Amino acid sequence: MPKAVYPGSFDPVTKGHLDLIMRASRIFEQVIVGVLENKAKMPLFSAEERVKMLEEVLSDCDNVRVLSFEGLLTDFVHMVGADTVLRGLRGVSDFDYESQMAAVNQDLGSVETIFMMAEPEYSYISSSAVRELASYGKDVSRYVPCTVSDKIQEKIKKIQEKECVHYEQPH
Ligand code: ADP
């Protein structure tokens, strides 16, 4: 199959995402990881930081590209010359939302969605759980690549230091 876009927030990229990308890279000629900027969701990492982390961990995969995008997914899919979206399913709980999105993307831009099941050993990992655990000082290196785990710790430390300064010096 020629080209698929794997869209998401990747805030941050987890071992579950990576496993899916590696498996997809053996099926598709090219996989484009589309990092949704999503400023309204106040992501932990900026889109540039998320793209950089993904590029670092995927540097050995010749047929995988990482790009950020804003706006409608179907526009991005057409812009990069693809017509297929790839999404991961961790279980039935993902299915409701994903089937709705797939129908909208089909209707809006004739974009097909292909689903791949998460590996059972990664199926309970989510970026939001990783962020939550890290904010309580827990080690998340089982869930994310080690370069990413270092960056999460740095980021959380910076945020907590900033909050501390605000708390100590109220206006
Ligand atoms: P979104 O904000 O669009 O849900 P995510 O970054 O959370 O984006 O996820 C991007 C894609 O990766 C989605 O299709 C999601 O279902 C899938 N995904 C998330 N976590 C895992 C995992 N542990 N294993 C496999 N796929 C996953």
mmCIF file of C-alpha atoms and ligand atoms in Angstrom:
data_model
loop_
_atom_site.group_PDB
_atom_site.id
_atom_site.type_symbol
_atom_site.label_atom_id
_atom_site.label_comp_id
_atom_site.label_asym_id
_atom_site.label_seq_id
_atom_site.Cartn_x
_atom_site.Cartn_y
_atom_site.Cartn_z
ATOM 1 C CA MET A 1 0.000 0.000 0.000
ATOM 2 C CA PRO A 2 1.433 3.391 -0.902
ATOM 3 C CA LYS A 3 1.166 6.151 1.682
ATOM 4 C CA ALA A 4 -0.610 6.488 5.029
ATOM 5 C CA VAL A 5 -0.912 9.359 7.454
ATOM 6 C CA TYR A 6 -0.779 8.409 11.136
ATOM 7 C CA PRO A 7 -2.207 11.453 12.929
ATOM 8 C CA GLY A 8 -2.243 12.224 16.629
ATOM 9 C CA SER A 9 -1.171 14.550 19.386
ATOM 10 C CA PHE A 10 1.821 12.415 20.448
ATOM 11 C CA ASP A 11 2.103 14.444 23.650
ATOM 12 C CA PRO A 12 4.430 12.606 24.203
ATOM 13 C CA VAL A 13 5.120 9.691 21.845
ATOM 14 C CA THR A 14 4.798 6.347 23.695
ATOM 15 C CA LYS A 15 6.097 2.833 23.071
ATOM 16 C CA GLY A 16 2.566 1.976 21.883
ATOM 17 C CA HIS A 17 2.704 4.635 19.141
ATOM 18 C CA LEU A 18 6.197 3.493 18.126
ATOM 19 C CA ASP A 19 5.203 -0.145 17.887
ATOM 20 C CA LEU A 20 2.299 0.801 15.620
ATOM 21 C CA ILE A 21 4.521 2.987 13.408
ATOM 22 C CA MET A 22 7.143 0.236 13.036
ATOM 23 C CA ARG A 23 4.504 -2.344 12.090
ATOM 24 C CA ALA A 24 2.865 0.091 9.660
ATOM 25 C CA SER A 25 6.222 0.892 8.045
ATOM 26 C CA ARG A 26 6.397 -2.761 6.937
ATOM 27 C CA ILE A 27 2.957 -2.546 5.306
ATOM 28 C CA PHE A 28 2.982 0.919 3.699
ATOM 29 C CA GLU A 29 5.571 2.312 1.292
ATOM 30 C CA GLN A 30 5.597 5.494 3.344
ATOM 31 C CA VAL A 31 4.145 6.451 6.714
ATOM 32 C CA ILE A 32 3.694 10.127 7.491
ATOM 33 C CA VAL A 33 3.328 10.810 11.195
ATOM 34 C CA GLY A 34 1.104 13.892 11.427
ATOM 35 C CA VAL A 35 1.579 15.789 14.676
ATOM 36 C CA LEU A 36 -1.524 17.838 15.400
ATOM 37 C CA GLU A 37 -0.533 21.217 16.836
ATOM 38 C CA ASN A 38 -3.642 21.333 19.051
ATOM 39 C CA LYS A 39 -2.822 24.605 20.876
ATOM 40 C CA ALA A 40 -6.337 24.733 22.369
ATOM 41 C CA LYS A 41 -5.597 21.501 24.285
ATOM 42 C CA MET A 42 -2.561 23.178 25.946
ATOM 43 C CA PRO A 43 -0.150 20.329 25.181
ATOM 44 C CA LEU A 44 2.758 19.589 27.535
ATOM 45 C CA PHE A 45 5.206 19.757 24.605
ATOM 46 C CA SER A 46 5.066 22.232 21.715
ATOM 47 C CA ALA A 47 4.465 20.806 18.246
ATOM 48 C CA GLU A 48 8.148 21.435 17.396
ATOM 49 C CA GLU A 49 9.267 19.505 20.487
ATOM 50 C CA ARG A 50 6.914 16.605 19.696
ATOM 51 C CA VAL A 51 8.138 16.458 16.089
ATOM 52 C CA LYS A 52 11.767 16.495 17.246
ATOM 53 C CA MET A 53 11.235 13.675 19.752
ATOM 54 C CA LEU A 54 9.510 11.554 17.099
ATOM 55 C CA GLU A 55 12.251 12.259 14.550
ATOM 56 C CA GLU A 56 14.913 11.233 17.052
ATOM 57 C CA VAL A 57 13.313 7.896 17.896
ATOM 58 C CA LEU A 58 12.416 7.151 14.267
ATOM 59 C CA SER A 59 15.737 8.162 12.716
ATOM 60 C CA ASP A 60 16.404 4.565 11.554
ATOM 61 C CA CYS A 61 13.113 4.256 9.657
ATOM 62 C CA ASP A 62 13.777 5.404 6.099
ATOM 63 C CA ASN A 63 10.140 5.316 5.007
ATOM 64 C CA VAL A 64 8.730 7.304 7.940
ATOM 65 C CA ARG A 65 8.428 11.111 7.886
ATOM 66 C CA VAL A 66 7.241 13.351 10.697
ATOM 67 C CA LEU A 67 5.332 16.576 9.947
ATOM 68 C CA SER A 68 3.183 18.861 12.062
ATOM 69 C CA PHE A 69 -0.177 20.158 10.933
ATOM 70 C CA GLU A 70 -3.058 22.396 11.972
ATOM 71 C CA GLY A 71 -6.636 22.324 10.784
ATOM 72 C CA LEU A 72 -8.570 19.547 9.111
ATOM 73 C CA LEU A 73 -6.963 16.128 8.866
ATOM 74 C CA THR A 74 -8.449 15.504 5.409
ATOM 75 C CA ASP A 75 -6.755 18.679 4.082
ATOM 76 C CA PHE A 76 -3.420 17.510 5.489
ATOM 77 C CA VAL A 77 -3.867 14.025 4.019
ATOM 78 C CA HIS A 78 -4.504 15.489 0.551
ATOM 79 C CA MET A 79 -1.670 18.010 0.915
ATOM 80 C CA VAL A 80 0.898 15.241 1.451
ATOM 81 C CA GLY A 81 -0.506 13.193 -1.440
ATOM 82 C CA ALA A 82 -2.006 10.391 0.632
ATOM 83 C CA ASP A 83 -5.545 9.035 0.772
ATOM 84 C CA THR A 84 -5.352 6.755 3.778
ATOM 85 C CA VAL A 85 -5.373 7.487 7.492
ATOM 86 C CA LEU A 86 -3.980 5.012 9.966
ATOM 87 C CA ARG A 87 -5.306 4.849 13.523
ATOM 88 C CA GLY A 88 -4.538 2.551 16.425
ATOM 89 C CA LEU A 89 -7.206 0.790 18.461
ATOM 90 C CA ARG A 90 -6.375 -0.097 22.048
ATOM 91 C CA GLY A 91 -9.722 -1.740 22.705
ATOM 92 C CA VAL A 92 -13.444 -1.255 22.361
ATOM 93 C CA SER A 93 -13.281 2.046 24.244
ATOM 94 C CA ASP A 94 -11.397 3.639 21.291
ATOM 95 C CA PHE A 95 -13.867 2.241 18.767
ATOM 96 C CA ASP A 96 -16.848 4.588 19.207
ATOM 97 C CA TYR A 97 -14.915 7.796 18.697
ATOM 98 C CA GLU A 98 -12.685 6.347 15.984
ATOM 99 C CA SER A 99 -15.570 4.980 13.897
ATOM 100 C CA GLN A 100 -17.241 8.402 13.992
ATOM 101 C CA MET A 101 -14.048 10.151 12.880
ATOM 102 C CA ALA A 102 -13.508 7.611 10.114
ATOM 103 C CA ALA A 103 -17.028 8.227 8.788
ATOM 104 C CA VAL A 104 -16.542 12.009 8.858
ATOM 105 C CA ASN A 105 -13.204 11.790 7.051
ATOM 106 C CA GLN A 106 -14.671 9.486 4.427
ATOM 107 C CA ASP A 107 -17.605 11.837 3.889
ATOM 108 C CA LEU A 108 -15.573 15.044 3.952
ATOM 109 C CA GLY A 109 -12.561 14.110 1.889
ATOM 110 C CA SER A 110 -12.948 10.549 0.576
ATOM 111 C CA VAL A 111 -10.227 9.502 2.967
ATOM 112 C CA GLU A 112 -10.159 5.836 4.025
ATOM 113 C CA THR A 113 -9.195 4.910 7.594
ATOM 114 C CA ILE A 114 -7.290 1.746 8.329
ATOM 115 C CA PHE A 115 -7.163 0.507 11.912
ATOM 116 C CA MET A 116 -4.413 -1.524 13.491
ATOM 117 C CA MET A 117 -4.807 -3.154 16.880
ATOM 118 C CA ALA A 118 -2.353 -2.120 19.583
ATOM 119 C CA GLU A 119 -0.001 -4.851 20.782
ATOM 120 C CA PRO A 120 -1.565 -6.268 23.982
ATOM 121 C CA GLU A 121 1.553 -5.356 25.978
ATOM 122 C CA TYR A 122 1.128 -1.686 24.994
ATOM 123 C CA SER A 123 -2.635 -1.494 24.864
ATOM 124 C CA TYR A 124 -2.988 0.177 28.275
ATOM 125 C CA ILE A 125 -0.427 2.921 27.524
ATOM 126 C CA SER A 126 -1.680 6.405 26.744
ATOM 127 C CA SER A 127 0.067 9.778 26.513
ATOM 128 C CA SER A 128 -2.324 11.200 29.108
ATOM 129 C CA ALA A 129 -1.454 8.464 31.656
ATOM 130 C CA VAL A 130 2.249 9.095 31.005
ATOM 131 C CA ARG A 131 1.795 12.843 31.640
ATOM 132 C CA GLU A 132 -0.215 12.185 34.784
ATOM 133 C CA LEU A 133 2.299 9.710 36.245
ATOM 134 C CA ALA A 134 5.247 11.972 35.397
ATOM 135 C CA SER A 135 3.568 14.936 37.096
ATOM 136 C CA TYR A 136 3.595 12.890 40.328
ATOM 137 C CA GLY A 137 7.296 12.131 39.901
ATOM 138 C CA LYS A 138 6.783 8.524 38.774
ATOM 139 C CA ASP A 139 9.263 6.832 36.449
ATOM 140 C CA VAL A 140 7.677 6.504 32.991
ATOM 141 C CA SER A 141 10.614 4.856 31.207
ATOM 142 C CA ARG A 142 8.592 1.610 30.831
ATOM 143 C CA TYR A 143 6.069 3.435 28.675
ATOM 144 C CA VAL A 144 8.152 5.802 26.537
ATOM 145 C CA PRO A 145 11.577 5.671 24.851
ATOM 146 C CA CYS A 146 14.366 6.716 27.280
ATOM 147 C CA THR A 147 15.189 9.979 25.434
ATOM 148 C CA VAL A 148 11.528 10.950 25.786
ATOM 149 C CA SER A 149 11.420 9.988 29.465
ATOM 150 C CA ASP A 150 14.372 12.362 30.151
ATOM 151 C CA LYS A 151 12.615 15.172 28.311
ATOM 152 C CA ILE A 152 9.372 14.664 30.266
ATOM 153 C CA GLN A 153 11.258 14.872 33.552
ATOM 154 C CA GLU A 154 13.018 18.091 32.460
ATOM 155 C CA LYS A 155 9.738 19.608 31.285
ATOM 156 C CA ILE A 156 7.781 18.716 34.449
ATOM 157 C CA LYS A 157 10.637 20.033 36.625
ATOM 158 C CA LYS A 158 10.595 23.353 34.740
ATOM 159 C CA ILE A 159 6.814 23.683 35.079
ATOM 160 C CA GLN A 160 6.889 22.858 38.778
ATOM 161 C CA GLU A 161 9.732 25.348 39.414
ATOM 162 C CA LYS A 162 7.726 28.031 37.611
ATOM 163 C CA GLU A 163 4.606 27.237 39.673
ATOM 164 C CA CYS A 164 6.725 27.419 42.844
ATOM 165 C CA VAL A 165 8.038 30.914 41.965
ATOM 166 C CA HIS A 166 4.475 32.111 41.302
ATOM 167 C CA TYR A 167 3.320 30.635 44.607
ATOM 168 C CA GLU A 168 6.148 32.252 46.583
ATOM 169 C CA GLN A 169 5.734 35.677 44.977
ATOM 170 C CA PRO A 170 2.028 36.392 44.593
ATOM 171 C CA HIS A 171 1.119 39.835 43.165
HETATM 172 P P1 ADP B 1 -5.190 11.609 19.697
HETATM 173 O O1 ADP B 1 -4.983 12.856 20.505
HETATM 174 O O2 ADP B 1 -5.614 11.833 18.287
HETATM 175 O O3 ADP B 1 -5.981 10.518 20.383
HETATM 176 P P2 ADP B 1 -2.807 10.184 20.368
HETATM 177 O O4 ADP B 1 -1.470 10.791 20.253
HETATM 178 O O5 ADP B 1 -3.322 9.933 21.747
HETATM 179 O O6 ADP B 1 -3.746 11.074 19.506
HETATM 180 O O7 ADP B 1 -2.860 8.832 19.538
HETATM 181 C C1 ADP B 1 -2.614 8.784 18.154
HETATM 182 C C2 ADP B 1 -3.055 7.436 17.601
HETATM 183 O O8 ADP B 1 -2.321 6.410 18.251
HETATM 184 C C3 ADP B 1 -4.533 7.097 17.844
HETATM 185 O O9 ADP B 1 -4.988 6.354 16.739
HETATM 186 C C4 ADP B 1 -4.497 6.228 19.077
HETATM 187 O O10 ADP B 1 -5.601 5.351 19.129
HETATM 188 C C5 ADP B 1 -3.208 5.476 18.825
HETATM 189 N N1 ADP B 1 -2.592 5.014 20.084
HETATM 190 C C6 ADP B 1 -2.502 5.674 21.243
HETATM 191 N N2 ADP B 1 -1.877 4.935 22.187
HETATM 192 C C7 ADP B 1 -1.594 3.748 21.586
HETATM 193 C C8 ADP B 1 -0.998 2.525 22.026
HETATM 194 N N3 ADP B 1 -0.598 2.364 23.291
HETATM 195 N N4 ADP B 1 -0.846 1.526 21.129
HETATM 196 C C9 ADP B 1 -1.276 1.685 19.856
HETATM 197 N N5 ADP B 1 -1.874 2.788 19.386
HETATM 198 C C10 ADP B 1 -2.042 3.805 20.228
#
